[in-house]
Amino acid sequence: EMSLTDKDKAAVKALWAKISKGADAIGAEALARMLVVYPQTKTYFSHWPDMSAGSGPVTKHGKKIMGGVALAVAKMDDLSGGLLELSELHAFQLRVDPANFKILAQCLQVVIAIMFPNDFTPEAHVALDKFLSNVALALSEKYR
Amino acid sequence: MVKWSDFERAAIQDIFSKIDYDVVGRAAFSRCLIVYPWTQRYFGSFGNLYNAAAITSNPKVAAHGKVIMAGLEKALTNMDDIKTTYKDLSVLHSEKLQVDPDNFNLLGDCLTIVVAGQMGAAFTPEVQGAFQKFLAVVVASLRKQYY
């Protein structure tokens, strides 16, 4: 695990401060994008009547995902502890294959690059990529 | 043989017609060296790669960004047989440069991010899908001669 340095944490917090007002839109767009670019991920949402961008389920779930990201930002110094309940949810109830965390992380980064091209510098990118990898690890902790 | 839909062909051609090769090549390659610093292992002769500022201003990095884009241009103009087009490039990367092919995906990720930043909202989910399919074919072709 490539753990977060103080510099990484500061960079993530600085980026989050700039993008958090648009968090709901980022989440919805990233999720919609993931369902199109990685169609195998649709298998987790077969109960949704509509998977298109802008639809009710996608908008609502995108917001939920970003709520999780916001929690992770707040609990950055102890992701395992802070994301314990979410890890249990993903491990025992949702049983999302952890490979998908990386896929969603990539879609989030593409959306941030589109919406905030000047803020998503290489330095911000590496810090966010490390952060999201650590979030994925924390979410995977309870799997087995 | 890879099948391209009309949409995919058009989307990929459109991306390459819109981007500035020098800007994108340099930005994507330097981003790769910064975000995935272990990739620097292949560029010991490039001089100062000490930090992000050094990497983004390094003239050898900029020059190599152009080399990468020229390689992608070859795939773009031979979309129906990238595998054959890339045979020598694959041998080069495998036998001479000895690049771990997983690195191709890392560079591909950075290209996607840079192109997304350049194109903005025009980089729709469907366009992203087409671009990533193109990159996947490029990567598979580059891997083909490894043994």
mmCIF file with all atom_site columns, C-alpha atoms in Angstrom, chain B residues 25-87:
data_model
loop_
_atom_site.group_PDB
_atom_site.id
_atom_site.type_symbol
_atom_site.label_atom_id
_atom_site.label_alt_id
_atom_site.label_comp_id
_atom_site.label_asym_id
_atom_site.label_entity_id
_atom_site.label_seq_id
_atom_site.pdbx_PDB_ins_code
_atom_site.Cartn_x
_atom_site.Cartn_y
_atom_site.Cartn_z
_atom_site.occupancy
_atom_site.B_iso_or_equiv
_atom_site.pdbx_formal_charge
_atom_site.auth_seq_id
_atom_site.auth_comp_id
_atom_site.auth_asym_id
_atom_site.auth_atom_id
_atom_site.pdbx_PDB_model_num
ATOM 1  C CA . GLY B 1 25 ? 2.222  14.105 -26.049 1.00 0.00 ? 25 GLY B CA 1
ATOM 2  C CA . ARG B 1 26 ? 4.268  16.153 -23.633 1.00 0.00 ? 26 ARG B CA 1
ATOM 3  C CA . ALA B 1 27 ? 1.429  16.518 -21.099 1.00 0.00 ? 27 ALA B CA 1
ATOM 4  C CA . ALA B 1 28 ? 0.492  12.833 -21.112 1.00 0.00 ? 28 ALA B CA 1
ATOM 5  C CA . PHE B 1 29 ? 4.034  11.521 -20.917 1.00 0.00 ? 29 PHE B CA 1
ATOM 6  C CA . SER B 1 30 ? 5.092  13.937 -18.168 1.00 0.00 ? 30 SER B CA 1
ATOM 7  C CA . ARG B 1 31 ? 1.895  13.161 -16.253 1.00 0.00 ? 31 ARG B CA 1
ATOM 8  C CA . CYS B 1 32 ? 2.753  9.453  -16.468 1.00 0.00 ? 32 CYS B CA 1
ATOM 9  C CA . LEU B 1 33 ? 6.234  10.068 -15.055 1.00 0.00 ? 33 LEU B CA 1
ATOM 10 C CA . ILE B 1 34 ? 4.713  12.119 -12.220 1.00 0.00 ? 34 ILE B CA 1
ATOM 11 C CA . VAL B 1 35 ? 1.649  10.032 -11.340 1.00 0.00 ? 35 VAL B CA 1
ATOM 12 C CA . TYR B 1 36 ? 3.436  6.673  -11.763 1.00 0.00 ? 36 TYR B CA 1
ATOM 13 C CA . PRO B 1 37 ? 7.023  7.561  -10.884 1.00 0.00 ? 37 PRO B CA 1
ATOM 14 C CA . TRP B 1 38 ? 8.324  4.018  -11.218 1.00 0.00 ? 38 TRP B CA 1
ATOM 15 C CA . THR B 1 39 ? 7.921  4.477  -14.989 1.00 0.00 ? 39 THR B CA 1
ATOM 16 C CA . GLN B 1 40 ? 10.967 6.753  -14.776 1.00 0.00 ? 40 GLN B CA 1
ATOM 17 C CA . ARG B 1 41 ? 13.062 3.586  -14.641 1.00 0.00 ? 41 ARG B CA 1
ATOM 18 C CA . TYR B 1 42 ? 13.151 3.525  -18.434 1.00 0.00 ? 42 TYR B CA 1
ATOM 19 C CA . PHE B 1 43 ? 14.410 7.074  -18.812 1.00 0.00 ? 43 PHE B CA 1
ATOM 20 C CA . GLY B 1 44 ? 17.686 7.201  -16.894 1.00 0.00 ? 44 GLY B CA 1
ATOM 21 C CA . SER B 1 45 ? 19.292 9.167  -19.727 1.00 0.00 ? 45 SER B CA 1
ATOM 22 C CA . PHE B 1 46 ? 16.705 11.954 -19.603 1.00 0.00 ? 46 PHE B CA 1
ATOM 23 C CA . GLY B 1 47 ? 18.483 14.014 -16.950 1.00 0.00 ? 47 GLY B CA 1
ATOM 24 C CA . ASN B 1 48 ? 16.517 15.871 -14.292 1.00 0.00 ? 48 ASN B CA 1
ATOM 25 C CA . LEU B 1 49 ? 13.239 14.092 -13.432 1.00 0.00 ? 49 LEU B CA 1
ATOM 26 C CA . TYR B 1 50 ? 13.519 15.007 -9.779  1.00 0.00 ? 50 TYR B CA 1
ATOM 27 C CA . ASN B 1 51 ? 10.106 16.615 -9.324  1.00 0.00 ? 51 ASN B CA 1
ATOM 28 C CA . ALA B 1 52 ? 6.991  17.587 -11.261 1.00 0.00 ? 52 ALA B CA 1
ATOM 29 C CA . ALA B 1 53 ? 8.393  20.977 -12.288 1.00 0.00 ? 53 ALA B CA 1
ATOM 30 C CA . ALA B 1 54 ? 11.605 19.406 -13.597 1.00 0.00 ? 54 ALA B CA 1
ATOM 31 C CA . ILE B 1 55 ? 9.672  16.748 -15.511 1.00 0.00 ? 55 ILE B CA 1
ATOM 32 C CA . THR B 1 56 ? 7.248  19.167 -17.168 1.00 0.00 ? 56 THR B CA 1
ATOM 33 C CA . SER B 1 57 ? 10.080 21.472 -18.285 1.00 0.00 ? 57 SER B CA 1
ATOM 34 C CA . ASN B 1 58 ? 12.470 18.705 -19.385 1.00 0.00 ? 58 ASN B CA 1
ATOM 35 C CA . PRO B 1 59 ? 13.134 19.017 -23.146 1.00 0.00 ? 59 PRO B CA 1
ATOM 36 C CA . LYS B 1 60 ? 13.810 15.260 -23.538 1.00 0.00 ? 60 LYS B CA 1
ATOM 37 C CA . VAL B 1 61 ? 10.394 14.580 -22.032 1.00 0.00 ? 61 VAL B CA 1
ATOM 38 C CA . ALA B 1 62 ? 8.786  16.925 -24.554 1.00 0.00 ? 62 ALA B CA 1
ATOM 39 C CA . ALA B 1 63 ? 10.709 15.301 -27.404 1.00 0.00 ? 63 ALA B CA 1
ATOM 40 C CA . HIS B 1 64 ? 9.675  11.841 -26.304 1.00 0.00 ? 64 HIS B CA 1
ATOM 41 C CA . GLY B 1 65 ? 6.051  12.963 -26.060 1.00 0.00 ? 65 GLY B CA 1
ATOM 42 C CA . LYS B 1 66 ? 6.283  13.672 -29.804 1.00 0.00 ? 66 LYS B CA 1
ATOM 43 C CA . VAL B 1 67 ? 7.733  10.198 -30.456 1.00 0.00 ? 67 VAL B CA 1
ATOM 44 C CA . ILE B 1 68 ? 4.800  8.634  -28.626 1.00 0.00 ? 68 ILE B CA 1
ATOM 45 C CA . MET B 1 69 ? 2.241  10.655 -30.599 1.00 0.00 ? 69 MET B CA 1
ATOM 46 C CA . ALA B 1 70 ? 3.946  9.701  -33.875 1.00 0.00 ? 70 ALA B CA 1
ATOM 47 C CA . GLY B 1 71 ? 3.498  6.077  -32.832 1.00 0.00 ? 71 GLY B CA 1
ATOM 48 C CA . LEU B 1 72 ? -0.203 6.640  -32.134 1.00 0.00 ? 72 LEU B CA 1
ATOM 49 C CA . GLU B 1 73 ? -0.567 8.380  -35.497 1.00 0.00 ? 73 GLU B CA 1
ATOM 50 C CA . LYS B 1 74 ? 0.612  5.140  -37.166 1.00 0.00 ? 74 LYS B CA 1
ATOM 51 C CA . ALA B 1 75 ? -2.170 3.255  -35.415 1.00 0.00 ? 75 ALA B CA 1
ATOM 52 C CA . LEU B 1 76 ? -4.686 5.953  -36.341 1.00 0.00 ? 76 LEU B CA 1
ATOM 53 C CA . THR B 1 77 ? -3.865 5.710  -40.044 1.00 0.00 ? 77 THR B CA 1
ATOM 54 C CA . ASN B 1 78 ? -3.926 1.886  -39.984 1.00 0.00 ? 78 ASN B CA 1
ATOM 55 C CA . MET B 1 79 ? -6.898 1.279  -37.723 1.00 0.00 ? 79 MET B CA 1
ATOM 56 C CA . ASP B 1 80 ? -7.920 -1.900 -39.500 1.00 0.00 ? 80 ASP B CA 1
ATOM 57 C CA . ASP B 1 81 ? -4.624 -3.656 -38.852 1.00 0.00 ? 81 ASP B CA 1
ATOM 58 C CA . ILE B 1 82 ? -2.842 -2.088 -35.920 1.00 0.00 ? 82 ILE B CA 1
ATOM 59 C CA . LYS B 1 83 ? -1.431 -5.484 -34.972 1.00 0.00 ? 83 LYS B CA 1
ATOM 60 C CA . THR B 1 84 ? 0.638  -5.777 -38.171 1.00 0.00 ? 84 THR B CA 1
ATOM 61 C CA . THR B 1 85 ? 1.501  -2.069 -38.200 1.00 0.00 ? 85 THR B CA 1
ATOM 62 C CA . TYR B 1 86 ? 2.957  -2.373 -34.709 1.00 0.00 ? 86 TYR B CA 1
ATOM 63 C CA . LYS B 1 87 ? 4.924  -5.596 -35.178 1.00 0.00 ? 87 LYS B CA 1
#
